[in-house]
Coordinates of C-alpha atoms and ligand atoms in Angstrom, one line a residue:
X1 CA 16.0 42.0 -87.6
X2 CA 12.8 42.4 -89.7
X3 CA 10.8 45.2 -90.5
X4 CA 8.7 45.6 -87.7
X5 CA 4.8 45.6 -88.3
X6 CA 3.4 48.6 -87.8
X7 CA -0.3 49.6 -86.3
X8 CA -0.6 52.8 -88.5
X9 CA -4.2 53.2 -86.8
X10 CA -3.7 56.4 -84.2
X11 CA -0.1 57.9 -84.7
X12 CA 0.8 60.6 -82.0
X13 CA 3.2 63.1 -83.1
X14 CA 4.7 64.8 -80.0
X15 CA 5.3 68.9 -79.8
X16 CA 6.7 70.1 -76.8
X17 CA 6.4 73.7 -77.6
X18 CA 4.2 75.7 -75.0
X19 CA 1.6 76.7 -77.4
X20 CA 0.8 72.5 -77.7
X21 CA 2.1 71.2 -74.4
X22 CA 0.6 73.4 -71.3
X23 CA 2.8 71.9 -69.0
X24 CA 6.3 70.9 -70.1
X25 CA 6.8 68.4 -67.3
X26 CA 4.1 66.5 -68.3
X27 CA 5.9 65.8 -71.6
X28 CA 6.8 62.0 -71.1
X29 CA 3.6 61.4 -68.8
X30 CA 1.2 62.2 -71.8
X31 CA 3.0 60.0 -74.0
X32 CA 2.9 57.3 -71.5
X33 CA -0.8 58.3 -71.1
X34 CA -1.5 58.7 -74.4
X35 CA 0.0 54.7 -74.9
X36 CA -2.4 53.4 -72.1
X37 CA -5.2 54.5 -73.9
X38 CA -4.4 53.1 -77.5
X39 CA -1.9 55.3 -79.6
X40 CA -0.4 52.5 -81.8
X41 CA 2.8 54.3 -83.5
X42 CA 4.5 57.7 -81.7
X43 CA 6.8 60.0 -83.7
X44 CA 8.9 62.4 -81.6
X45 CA 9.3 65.9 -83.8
X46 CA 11.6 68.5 -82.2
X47 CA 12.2 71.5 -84.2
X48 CA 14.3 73.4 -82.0
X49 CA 16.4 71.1 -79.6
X50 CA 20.3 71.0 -79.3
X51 CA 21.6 67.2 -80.7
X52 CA 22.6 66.1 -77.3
X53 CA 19.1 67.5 -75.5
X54 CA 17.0 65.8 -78.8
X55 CA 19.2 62.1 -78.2
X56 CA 18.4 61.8 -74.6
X57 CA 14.4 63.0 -75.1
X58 CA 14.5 60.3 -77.7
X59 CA 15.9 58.0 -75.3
X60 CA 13.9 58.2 -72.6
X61 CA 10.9 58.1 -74.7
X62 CA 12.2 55.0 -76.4
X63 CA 12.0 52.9 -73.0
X64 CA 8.7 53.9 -72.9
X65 CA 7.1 53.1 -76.0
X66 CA 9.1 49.5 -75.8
X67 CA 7.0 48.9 -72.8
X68 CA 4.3 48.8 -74.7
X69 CA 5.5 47.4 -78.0
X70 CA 4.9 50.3 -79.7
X71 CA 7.3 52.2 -82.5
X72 CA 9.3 55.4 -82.1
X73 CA 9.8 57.2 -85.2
X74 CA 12.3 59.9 -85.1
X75 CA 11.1 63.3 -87.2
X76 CA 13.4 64.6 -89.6
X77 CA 16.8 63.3 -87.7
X78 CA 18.3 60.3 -89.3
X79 CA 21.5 60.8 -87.0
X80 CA 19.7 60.7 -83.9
X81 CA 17.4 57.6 -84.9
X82 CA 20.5 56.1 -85.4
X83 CA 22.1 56.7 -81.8
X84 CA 18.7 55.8 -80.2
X85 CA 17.9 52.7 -82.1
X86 CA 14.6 53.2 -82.2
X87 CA 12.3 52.0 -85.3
X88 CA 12.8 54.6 -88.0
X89 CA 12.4 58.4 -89.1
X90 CA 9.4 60.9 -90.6
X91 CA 11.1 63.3 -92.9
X92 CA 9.5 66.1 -94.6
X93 CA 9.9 67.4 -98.2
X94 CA 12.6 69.8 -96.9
X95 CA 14.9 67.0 -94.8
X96 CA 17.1 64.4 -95.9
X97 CA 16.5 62.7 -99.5
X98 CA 14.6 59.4 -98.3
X99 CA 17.4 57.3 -100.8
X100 CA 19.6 58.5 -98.6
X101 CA 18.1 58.4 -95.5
X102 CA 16.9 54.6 -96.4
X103 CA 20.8 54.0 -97.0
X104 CA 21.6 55.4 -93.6
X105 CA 19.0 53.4 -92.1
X106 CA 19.0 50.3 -93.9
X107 CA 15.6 48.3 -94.9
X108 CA 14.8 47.0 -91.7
X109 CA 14.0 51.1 -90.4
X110 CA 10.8 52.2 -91.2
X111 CA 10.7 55.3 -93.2
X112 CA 7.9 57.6 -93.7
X113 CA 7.5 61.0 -95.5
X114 CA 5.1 63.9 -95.4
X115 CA 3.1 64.3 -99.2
X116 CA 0.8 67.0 -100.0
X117 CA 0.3 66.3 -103.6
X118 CA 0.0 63.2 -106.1
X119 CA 3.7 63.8 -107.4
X120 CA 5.2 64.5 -104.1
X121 CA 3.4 60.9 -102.9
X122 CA 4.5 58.9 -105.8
X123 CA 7.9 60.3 -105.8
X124 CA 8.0 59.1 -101.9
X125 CA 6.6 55.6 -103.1
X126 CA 9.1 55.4 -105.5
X127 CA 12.3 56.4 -103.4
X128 CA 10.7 53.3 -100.8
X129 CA 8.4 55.0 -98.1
X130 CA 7.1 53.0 -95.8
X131 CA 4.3 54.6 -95.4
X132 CA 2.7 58.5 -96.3
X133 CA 2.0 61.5 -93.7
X134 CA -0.7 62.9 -96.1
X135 CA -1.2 66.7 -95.6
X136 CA -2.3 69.1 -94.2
X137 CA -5.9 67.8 -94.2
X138 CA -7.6 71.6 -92.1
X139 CA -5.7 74.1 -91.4
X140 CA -4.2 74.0 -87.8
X141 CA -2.2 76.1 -85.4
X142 CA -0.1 73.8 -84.8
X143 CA 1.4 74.1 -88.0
X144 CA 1.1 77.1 -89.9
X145 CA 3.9 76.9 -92.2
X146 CA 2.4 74.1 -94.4
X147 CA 2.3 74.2 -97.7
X148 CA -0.9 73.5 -99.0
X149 CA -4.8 72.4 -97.7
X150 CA -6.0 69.3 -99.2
X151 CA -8.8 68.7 -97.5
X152 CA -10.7 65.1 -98.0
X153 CA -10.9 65.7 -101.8
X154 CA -7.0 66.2 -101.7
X155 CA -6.9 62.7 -99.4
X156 CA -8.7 61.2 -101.7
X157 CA -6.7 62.3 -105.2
X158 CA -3.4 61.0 -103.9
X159 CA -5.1 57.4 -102.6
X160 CA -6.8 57.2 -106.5
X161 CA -3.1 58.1 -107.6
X162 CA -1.4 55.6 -105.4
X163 CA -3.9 52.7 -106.5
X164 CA -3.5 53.5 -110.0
X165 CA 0.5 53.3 -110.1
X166 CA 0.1 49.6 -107.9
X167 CA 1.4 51.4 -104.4
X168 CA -1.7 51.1 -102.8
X169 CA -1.0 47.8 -100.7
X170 CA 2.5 48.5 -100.4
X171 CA 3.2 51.8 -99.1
X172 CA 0.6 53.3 -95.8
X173 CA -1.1 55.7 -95.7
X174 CA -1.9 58.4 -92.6
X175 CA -3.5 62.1 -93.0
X176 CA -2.6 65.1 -90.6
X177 CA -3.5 68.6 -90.0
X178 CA -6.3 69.7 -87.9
X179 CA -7.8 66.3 -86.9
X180 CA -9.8 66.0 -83.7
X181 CA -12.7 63.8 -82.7
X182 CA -15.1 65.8 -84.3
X183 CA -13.5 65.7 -88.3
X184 CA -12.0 62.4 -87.9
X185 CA -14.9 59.6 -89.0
X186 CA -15.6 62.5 -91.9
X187 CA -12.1 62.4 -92.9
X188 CA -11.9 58.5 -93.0
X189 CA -15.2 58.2 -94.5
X190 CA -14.9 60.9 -97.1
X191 CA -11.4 60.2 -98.3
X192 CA -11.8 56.8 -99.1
X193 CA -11.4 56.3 -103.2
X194 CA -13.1 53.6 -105.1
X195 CA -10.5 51.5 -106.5
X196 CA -10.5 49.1 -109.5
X197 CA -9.8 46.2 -108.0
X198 CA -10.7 46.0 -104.2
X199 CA -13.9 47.8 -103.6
X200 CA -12.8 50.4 -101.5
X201 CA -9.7 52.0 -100.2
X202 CA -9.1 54.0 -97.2
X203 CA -6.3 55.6 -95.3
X204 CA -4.6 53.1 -92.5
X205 CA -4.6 55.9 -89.9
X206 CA -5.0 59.2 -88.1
X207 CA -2.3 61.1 -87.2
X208 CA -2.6 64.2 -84.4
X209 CA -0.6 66.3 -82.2
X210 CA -2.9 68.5 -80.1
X211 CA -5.6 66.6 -79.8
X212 CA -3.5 64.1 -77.4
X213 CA -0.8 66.8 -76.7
X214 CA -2.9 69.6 -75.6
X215 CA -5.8 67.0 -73.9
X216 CA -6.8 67.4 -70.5
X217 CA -6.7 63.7 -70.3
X218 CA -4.8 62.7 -72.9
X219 CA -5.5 58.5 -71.9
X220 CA -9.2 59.1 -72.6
X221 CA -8.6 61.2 -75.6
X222 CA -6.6 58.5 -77.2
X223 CA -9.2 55.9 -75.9
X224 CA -12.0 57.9 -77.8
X225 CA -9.8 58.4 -80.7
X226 CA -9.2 54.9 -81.5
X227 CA -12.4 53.8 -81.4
X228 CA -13.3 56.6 -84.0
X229 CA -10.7 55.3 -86.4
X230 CA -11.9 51.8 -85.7
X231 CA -15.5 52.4 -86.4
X232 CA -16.1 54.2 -88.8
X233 CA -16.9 52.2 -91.8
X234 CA -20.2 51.7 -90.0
X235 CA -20.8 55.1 -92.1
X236 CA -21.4 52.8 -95.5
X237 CA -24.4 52.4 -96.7
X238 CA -22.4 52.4 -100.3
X239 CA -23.0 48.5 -100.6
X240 CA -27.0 48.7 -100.8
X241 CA -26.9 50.4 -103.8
X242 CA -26.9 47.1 -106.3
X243 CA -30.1 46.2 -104.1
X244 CA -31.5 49.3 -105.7
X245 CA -31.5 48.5 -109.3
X246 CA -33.7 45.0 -108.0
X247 CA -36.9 47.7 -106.3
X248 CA -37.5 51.0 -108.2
X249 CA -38.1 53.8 -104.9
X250 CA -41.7 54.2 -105.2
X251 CA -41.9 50.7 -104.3
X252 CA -40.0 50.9 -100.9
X253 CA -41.6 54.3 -99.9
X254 CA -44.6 52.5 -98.5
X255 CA -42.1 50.2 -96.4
X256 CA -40.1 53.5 -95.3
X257 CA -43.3 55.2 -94.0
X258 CA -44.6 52.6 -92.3
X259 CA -41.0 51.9 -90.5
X260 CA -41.4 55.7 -89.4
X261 CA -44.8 54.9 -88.0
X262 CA -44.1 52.0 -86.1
X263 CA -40.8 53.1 -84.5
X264 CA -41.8 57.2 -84.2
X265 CA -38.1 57.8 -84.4
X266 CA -36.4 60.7 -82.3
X267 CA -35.8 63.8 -84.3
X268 CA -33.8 66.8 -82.9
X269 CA -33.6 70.3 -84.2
X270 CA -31.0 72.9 -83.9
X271 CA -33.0 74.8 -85.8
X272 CA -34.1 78.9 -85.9
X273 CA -36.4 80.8 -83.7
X274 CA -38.8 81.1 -86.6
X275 CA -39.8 77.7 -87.9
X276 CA -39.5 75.8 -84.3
X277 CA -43.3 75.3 -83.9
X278 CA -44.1 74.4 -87.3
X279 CA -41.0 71.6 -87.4
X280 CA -41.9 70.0 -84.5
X281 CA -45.5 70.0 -85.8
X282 CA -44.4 68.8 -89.2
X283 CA -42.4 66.5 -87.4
X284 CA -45.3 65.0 -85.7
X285 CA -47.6 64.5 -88.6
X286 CA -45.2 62.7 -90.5
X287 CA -45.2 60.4 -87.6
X288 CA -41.6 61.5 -85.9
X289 CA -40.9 62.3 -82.3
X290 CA -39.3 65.8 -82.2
X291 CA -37.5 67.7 -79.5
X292 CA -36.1 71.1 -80.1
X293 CA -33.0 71.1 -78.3
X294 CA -30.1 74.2 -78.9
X295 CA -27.9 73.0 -76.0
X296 CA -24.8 70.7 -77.5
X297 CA -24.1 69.3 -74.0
X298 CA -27.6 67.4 -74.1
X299 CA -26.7 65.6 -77.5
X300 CA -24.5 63.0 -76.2
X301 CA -27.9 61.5 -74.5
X302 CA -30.0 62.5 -77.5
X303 CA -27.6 60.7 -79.7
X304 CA -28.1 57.2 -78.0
X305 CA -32.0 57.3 -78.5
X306 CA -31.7 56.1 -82.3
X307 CA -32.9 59.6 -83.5
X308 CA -31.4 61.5 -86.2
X309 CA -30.0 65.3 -85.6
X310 CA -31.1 68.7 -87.9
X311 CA -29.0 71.3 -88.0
X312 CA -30.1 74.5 -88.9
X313 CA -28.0 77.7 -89.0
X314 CA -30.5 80.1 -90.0
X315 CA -30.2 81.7 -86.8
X316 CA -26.7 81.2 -86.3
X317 CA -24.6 82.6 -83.3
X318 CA -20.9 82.1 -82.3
X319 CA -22.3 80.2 -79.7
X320 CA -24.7 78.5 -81.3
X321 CA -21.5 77.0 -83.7
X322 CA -19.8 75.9 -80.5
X323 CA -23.0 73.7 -80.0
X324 CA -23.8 72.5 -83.5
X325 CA -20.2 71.0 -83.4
X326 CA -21.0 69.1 -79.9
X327 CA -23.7 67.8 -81.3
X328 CA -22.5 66.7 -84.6
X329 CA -19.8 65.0 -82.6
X330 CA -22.3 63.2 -80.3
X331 CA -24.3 61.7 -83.4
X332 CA -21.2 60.8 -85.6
X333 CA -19.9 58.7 -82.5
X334 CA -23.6 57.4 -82.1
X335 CA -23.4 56.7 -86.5
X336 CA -27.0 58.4 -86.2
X337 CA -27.1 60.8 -89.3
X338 CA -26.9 64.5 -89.4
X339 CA -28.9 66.6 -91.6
X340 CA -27.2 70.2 -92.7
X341 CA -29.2 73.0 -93.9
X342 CA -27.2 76.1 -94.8
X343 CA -29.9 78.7 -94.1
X344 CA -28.9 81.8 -96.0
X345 CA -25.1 80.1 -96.7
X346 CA -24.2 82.6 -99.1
X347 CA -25.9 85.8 -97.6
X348 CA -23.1 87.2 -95.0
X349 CA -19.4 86.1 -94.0
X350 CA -20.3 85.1 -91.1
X351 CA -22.5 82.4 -92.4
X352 CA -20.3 81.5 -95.5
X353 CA -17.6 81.3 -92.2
X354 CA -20.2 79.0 -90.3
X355 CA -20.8 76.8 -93.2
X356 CA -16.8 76.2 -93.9
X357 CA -16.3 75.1 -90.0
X358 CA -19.6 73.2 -90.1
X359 CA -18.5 71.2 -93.3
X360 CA -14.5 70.5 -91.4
X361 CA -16.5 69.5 -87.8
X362 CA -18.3 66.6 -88.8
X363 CA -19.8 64.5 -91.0
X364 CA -22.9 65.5 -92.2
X365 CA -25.3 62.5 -93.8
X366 CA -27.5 65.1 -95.9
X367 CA -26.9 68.5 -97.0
X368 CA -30.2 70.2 -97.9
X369 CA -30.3 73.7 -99.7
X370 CA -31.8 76.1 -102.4
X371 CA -29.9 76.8 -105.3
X372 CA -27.4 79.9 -103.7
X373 CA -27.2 77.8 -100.5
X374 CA -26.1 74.4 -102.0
X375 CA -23.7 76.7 -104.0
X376 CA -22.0 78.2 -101.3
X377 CA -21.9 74.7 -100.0
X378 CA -20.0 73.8 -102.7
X379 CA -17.5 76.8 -102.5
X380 CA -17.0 76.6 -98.8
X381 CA -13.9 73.9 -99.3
X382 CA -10.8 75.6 -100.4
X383 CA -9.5 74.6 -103.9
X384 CA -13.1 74.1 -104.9
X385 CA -14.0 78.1 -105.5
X386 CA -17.1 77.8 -107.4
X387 CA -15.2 76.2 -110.3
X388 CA -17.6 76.4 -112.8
X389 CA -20.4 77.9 -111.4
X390 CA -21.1 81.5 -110.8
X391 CA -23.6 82.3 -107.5
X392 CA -25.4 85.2 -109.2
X393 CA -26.8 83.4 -112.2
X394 CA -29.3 80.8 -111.8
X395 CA -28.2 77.2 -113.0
X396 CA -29.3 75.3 -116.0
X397 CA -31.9 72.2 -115.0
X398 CA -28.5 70.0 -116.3
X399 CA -25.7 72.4 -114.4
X400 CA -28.1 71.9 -110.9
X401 CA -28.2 68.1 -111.4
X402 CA -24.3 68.3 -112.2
X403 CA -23.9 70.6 -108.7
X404 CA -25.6 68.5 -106.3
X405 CA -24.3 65.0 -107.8
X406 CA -20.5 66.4 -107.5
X407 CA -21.0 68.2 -104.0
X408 CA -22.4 64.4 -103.2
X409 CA -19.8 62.8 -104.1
X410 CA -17.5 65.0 -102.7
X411 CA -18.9 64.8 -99.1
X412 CA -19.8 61.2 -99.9
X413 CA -23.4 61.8 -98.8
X414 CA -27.0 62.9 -99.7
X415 CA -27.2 66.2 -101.0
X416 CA -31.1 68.0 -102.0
X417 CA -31.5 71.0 -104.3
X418 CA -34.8 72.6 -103.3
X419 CA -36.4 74.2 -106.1
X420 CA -39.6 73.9 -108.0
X421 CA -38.2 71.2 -109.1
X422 CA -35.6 69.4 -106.5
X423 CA -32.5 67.4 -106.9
X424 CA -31.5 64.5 -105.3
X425 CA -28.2 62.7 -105.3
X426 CA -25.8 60.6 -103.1
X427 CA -23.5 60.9 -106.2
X428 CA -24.1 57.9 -107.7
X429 CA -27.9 57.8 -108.2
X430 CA -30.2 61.1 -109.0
X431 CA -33.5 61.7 -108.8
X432 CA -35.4 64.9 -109.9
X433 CA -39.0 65.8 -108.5
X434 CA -41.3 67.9 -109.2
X435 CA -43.7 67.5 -107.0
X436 CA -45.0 70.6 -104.3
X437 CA -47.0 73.7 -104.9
X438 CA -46.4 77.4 -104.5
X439 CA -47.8 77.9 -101.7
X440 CA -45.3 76.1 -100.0
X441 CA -43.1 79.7 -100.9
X442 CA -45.9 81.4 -99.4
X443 CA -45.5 80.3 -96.2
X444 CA -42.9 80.5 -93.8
X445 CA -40.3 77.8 -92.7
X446 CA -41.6 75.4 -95.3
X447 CA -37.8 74.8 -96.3
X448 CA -36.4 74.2 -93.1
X449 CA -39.3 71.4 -92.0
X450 CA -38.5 69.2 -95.1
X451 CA -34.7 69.1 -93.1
X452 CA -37.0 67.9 -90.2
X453 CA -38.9 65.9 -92.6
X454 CA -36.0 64.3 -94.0
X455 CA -34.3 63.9 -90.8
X456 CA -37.3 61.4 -89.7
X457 CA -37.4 58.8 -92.7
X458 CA -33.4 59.2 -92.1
X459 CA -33.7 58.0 -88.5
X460 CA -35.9 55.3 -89.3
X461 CA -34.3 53.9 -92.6
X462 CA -30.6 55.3 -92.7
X463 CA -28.7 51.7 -92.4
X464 CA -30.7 50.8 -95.1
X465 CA -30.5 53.4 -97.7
X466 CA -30.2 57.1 -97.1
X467 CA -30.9 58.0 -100.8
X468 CA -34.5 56.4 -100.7
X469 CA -35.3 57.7 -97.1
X470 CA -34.6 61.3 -98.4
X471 CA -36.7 60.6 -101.6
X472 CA -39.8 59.0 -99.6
X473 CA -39.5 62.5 -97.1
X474 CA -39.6 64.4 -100.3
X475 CA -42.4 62.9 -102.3
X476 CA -44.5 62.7 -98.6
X477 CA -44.2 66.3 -98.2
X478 CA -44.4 67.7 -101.4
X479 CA -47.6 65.8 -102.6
X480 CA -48.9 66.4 -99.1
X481 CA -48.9 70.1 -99.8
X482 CA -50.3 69.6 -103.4
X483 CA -53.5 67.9 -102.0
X484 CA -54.1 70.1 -99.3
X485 CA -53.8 73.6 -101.8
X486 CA -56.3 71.8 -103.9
X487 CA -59.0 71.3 -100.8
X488 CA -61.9 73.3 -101.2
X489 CA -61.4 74.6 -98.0
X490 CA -57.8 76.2 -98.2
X491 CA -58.4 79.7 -99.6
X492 CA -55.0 80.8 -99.3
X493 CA -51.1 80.5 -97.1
X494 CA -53.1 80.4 -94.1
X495 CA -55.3 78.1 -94.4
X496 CA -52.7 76.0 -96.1
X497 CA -50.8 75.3 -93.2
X498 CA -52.7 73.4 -91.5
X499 CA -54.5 71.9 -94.6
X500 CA -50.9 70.7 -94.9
X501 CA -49.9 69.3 -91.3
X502 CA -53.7 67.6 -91.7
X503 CA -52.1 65.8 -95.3
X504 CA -49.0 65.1 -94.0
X505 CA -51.1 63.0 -91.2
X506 CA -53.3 61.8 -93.6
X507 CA -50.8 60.7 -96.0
X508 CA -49.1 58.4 -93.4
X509 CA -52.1 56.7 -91.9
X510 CA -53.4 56.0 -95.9
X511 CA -49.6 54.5 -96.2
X512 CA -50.1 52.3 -93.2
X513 CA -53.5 51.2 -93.7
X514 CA -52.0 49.8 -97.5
X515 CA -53.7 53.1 -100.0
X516 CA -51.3 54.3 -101.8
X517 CA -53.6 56.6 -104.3
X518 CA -51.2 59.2 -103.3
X519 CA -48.2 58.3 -104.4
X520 CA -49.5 58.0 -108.1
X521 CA -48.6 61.7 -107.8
X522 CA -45.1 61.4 -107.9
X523 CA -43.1 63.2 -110.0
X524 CA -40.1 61.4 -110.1
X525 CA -37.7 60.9 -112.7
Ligands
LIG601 N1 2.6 68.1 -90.0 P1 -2.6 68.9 -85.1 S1 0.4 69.3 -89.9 C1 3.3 67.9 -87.6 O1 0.7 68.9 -92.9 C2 2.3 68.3 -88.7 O2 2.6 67.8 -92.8 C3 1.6 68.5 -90.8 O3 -1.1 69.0 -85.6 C4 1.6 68.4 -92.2 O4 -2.9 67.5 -85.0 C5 1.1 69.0 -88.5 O5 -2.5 69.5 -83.7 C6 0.5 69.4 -87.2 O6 -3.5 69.7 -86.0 C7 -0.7 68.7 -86.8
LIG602 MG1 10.9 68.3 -91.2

């Protein structure tokens, strides 16, 4: 009998223990469930069951998953694969020796093997895995004795190592730990490693527990799940970037403002009690359509409308997390991007707390901070304490660029340094500008409305290049400020502000009607 081909794409590992599994009569009924909606490879991992109790679980579950063509891997328990007959075993660095578990088995089984580091995955490769449980990716309850947090960075190392020593086609790949609806685009997306040879390389699969286990409707959650794992290279915008080098920026901001005019794309705010107004006035002038909106449960409509999401935490509450992270989720499913600012990041626990879940919820298309905040950014991820920078000194001009292009590349999006002069990078390209004027300090919730800002050209140019939509927001709103401090009307931060909103306007109607005198401004570089 050949090896048979495995679907790697959702793997559901089963847990019967009452902390997972509410209702232990249900056990066989979620799996069957869980089948019906999708679940392509099922491993059945019992930790405390007597032999006999284990063989006949593994039996019964065996009929089922044959129904349905699907594999039953056995965890850890080479002797009770072997009574069932079912398709193979998981073993973990403390079981059997794969060698010898491959020699009990024989090559038609498949085999697979948890890794949490480079050498334990290319030891597995080595011995003849079949494919890799790659963990734990977040921290979750329903394992707390593993050994280390990877995170995506983690992912990502052992894929680069993998490619490098020729495994990468051979042996599969799944992650684990912590994975739910909400983390699992970002966790695909940002693991991926850019190989050599084929332009991009990516994990096969998802593997979960609770998030089918403990599911009220474990069918549906399966359903959702798959389609997750099956879309979400839509999240690439990695292949424009040759078309770059062909139009330098300033010559496709004219094209970005113009798309923002015509379509006056959606723009919602999670943002703070203070700068609520002004955003959604900011938001108007540069020709979006805003609607400040707090309430997660309404994103899953917002999300369809083409718009783009802000969130803001710089007035964050517990309960205000709990609706950040439904509405991340609703725009990640959409593929409408997500712009993050870390109000205050760094300031209180509670806020370095909220910007560690934030960052393991979702995937967030631009991060957009000062100086401390993009720091604490960087820090958040564990494994990735400030290495190299310190949060109480301010950074060297080169050290910021070096920040922002790493914490990019990292969360494989578009991260902003604020600043009198402001960094730009997806990790690949950089741009420094500086444009604005200090007045924009002077008044309040300047900060916060270039998220808003941002989040417009994002909306309205995002599938095309998310760098260059977060450039053309930039240079829009800084020179808009610059012209308005020098109108001999503004006499100071009051009459600035709506000198400002009035450029912002005037700015965009110059763009569409083909005068770009304002753009010779730019400070770009
Ligand atoms: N193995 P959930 S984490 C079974 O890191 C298992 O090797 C892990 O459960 C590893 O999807 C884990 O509920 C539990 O977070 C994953
Ligand atoms: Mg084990």
């Amino acid at each position: 009998m050949p090896k048979p081909k495995v679907d790697y794409s959702l793997y559901l590992v089963t847990d019967s223990t009452p902390a997972v599994l509410k209702d232990p009569s249900k056990f066989f009924e979620i799996v069957r469930e869980s089948l019906r909606g999708g679940v392509t490879l099922v491993q059945l991992r019992e930790k405390t069951a007597d032999t006999g109790e284990f063989i006949k679980t593994a039996r019964k579950l065996h009929e089922i998953t044959q129904e349905y063509n699907v594999p039953l891997l056995i965890n850890d328990r080479v002797d009770v694969a072997l009574a069932v007959g079912c398709e193979g075993v998981h073993i973990g660095q403390d079981d059997m020796e794969l060698k010898t578990a491959r020699q009990l088995l024989g090559d038609d089984k498949i085999i697979g093997m948890t890794v949490s580091s480079i050498d334990e995955a290319l030891k597995a490769c080595e011995d003849g895995a079949d494919y890799l449980g790659i963990g734990t990716v977040y921290a979750t309850p329903t394992k707390t004795n593993t050994k280390s947090i990877i995170g995506a960075a983690g992912v990502r190392e052992i894929l680069a190592a993998m490619d490098h020593a020729g495994y990468y086609e051979k042996v599969k790949t799944v992650c684990i730990g912590g994975l739910n609806k909400a983390n699992i685009p970002r966790i695909l997306y940002q693991s991926q490693h850019f190989g050599d040879k084929s332009w991009t390389l990516a994990l096969d699969g998802v593997a979960v527990v609770s998030a089918i286990m403990s599911a009220d409707d474990p069918k549906e959650a399966s359903k959702e799940l798959l389609e997750l794992v099956n879309s979400w290279p839509k999240y690439r915008g990695d292949s424009l970037i040759h078309c770059r080098a062909q139009r330098g920026v300033l010559e496709v901001v004219p094209d970005i403002i113009k798309r923002v005019h015509e379509t006056k794309p959606l723009t919602h705010n999670m943002t703070n009690l203070v700068v609520q107004n002004f955003a959604a006035n900011v938001a108007l002038a540069v020709g979006g359509s805003p609607i400040m909106a707090n309430y997660g449960e309404e994103a899953a409509d917002l999300s369809k409308l083409g718009g783009s999401l802000v969130v803001n935490m710089g007035t964050v509450t517990p309960e205000g997390l709990l609706n950040y992270y439904k509405a991340m989720q609703a725009y990640n499913v959409a593929v409408q991007p997500v712009v993050f600012d870390p109000v205050g990041a760094g300031a209180t626990s509670v806020r370095r707390g909220a910007v560690k879940s934030i960052l393991a919820n979702g995937y967030l298309d631009v991060i957009k901070g000062n100086e401390g905040e993009i720091k604490t950014v960087w820090g958040a991820v564990d494994g990735e304490q400030q290495r190299g920078v310190d949060s109480s000194d301010s950074l060297t001009p080169e050290d910021k660029l070096d920040l922002v292009v790493k914490l990019a590349k990292r969360e494989h999006n578009v991260v902003v340094m604020t600043g009198k002069t402001d960094y730009v990078s997806d990790g690949y390209w950089t741009a420094i500008i500086a444009n604005g004027h200090e007045y924009l300090g002077l008044v309040t919730g300047t900060g916060c409305t270039i998220g808003t800002a941002i989040s417009v050209a994002l909306a309205a140019y995002h599938k095309q290049d998310k760098l260059w939509a977060v450039i053309t927001a930039m240079l829009h709103f800084e020179i808009a400020a610059e012209i308005a401090a020098e109108r001999w009307d503004v006499k100071g931060p009051g009459t600035f502000i709506s000198a400002f909103l009035d450029e912002l306007y005037n700015i965009r109607i110059a763009t569409v009607n083909g005068d770009m005198e304002w753009l010779k401004r730019a400070k770009i570089t």
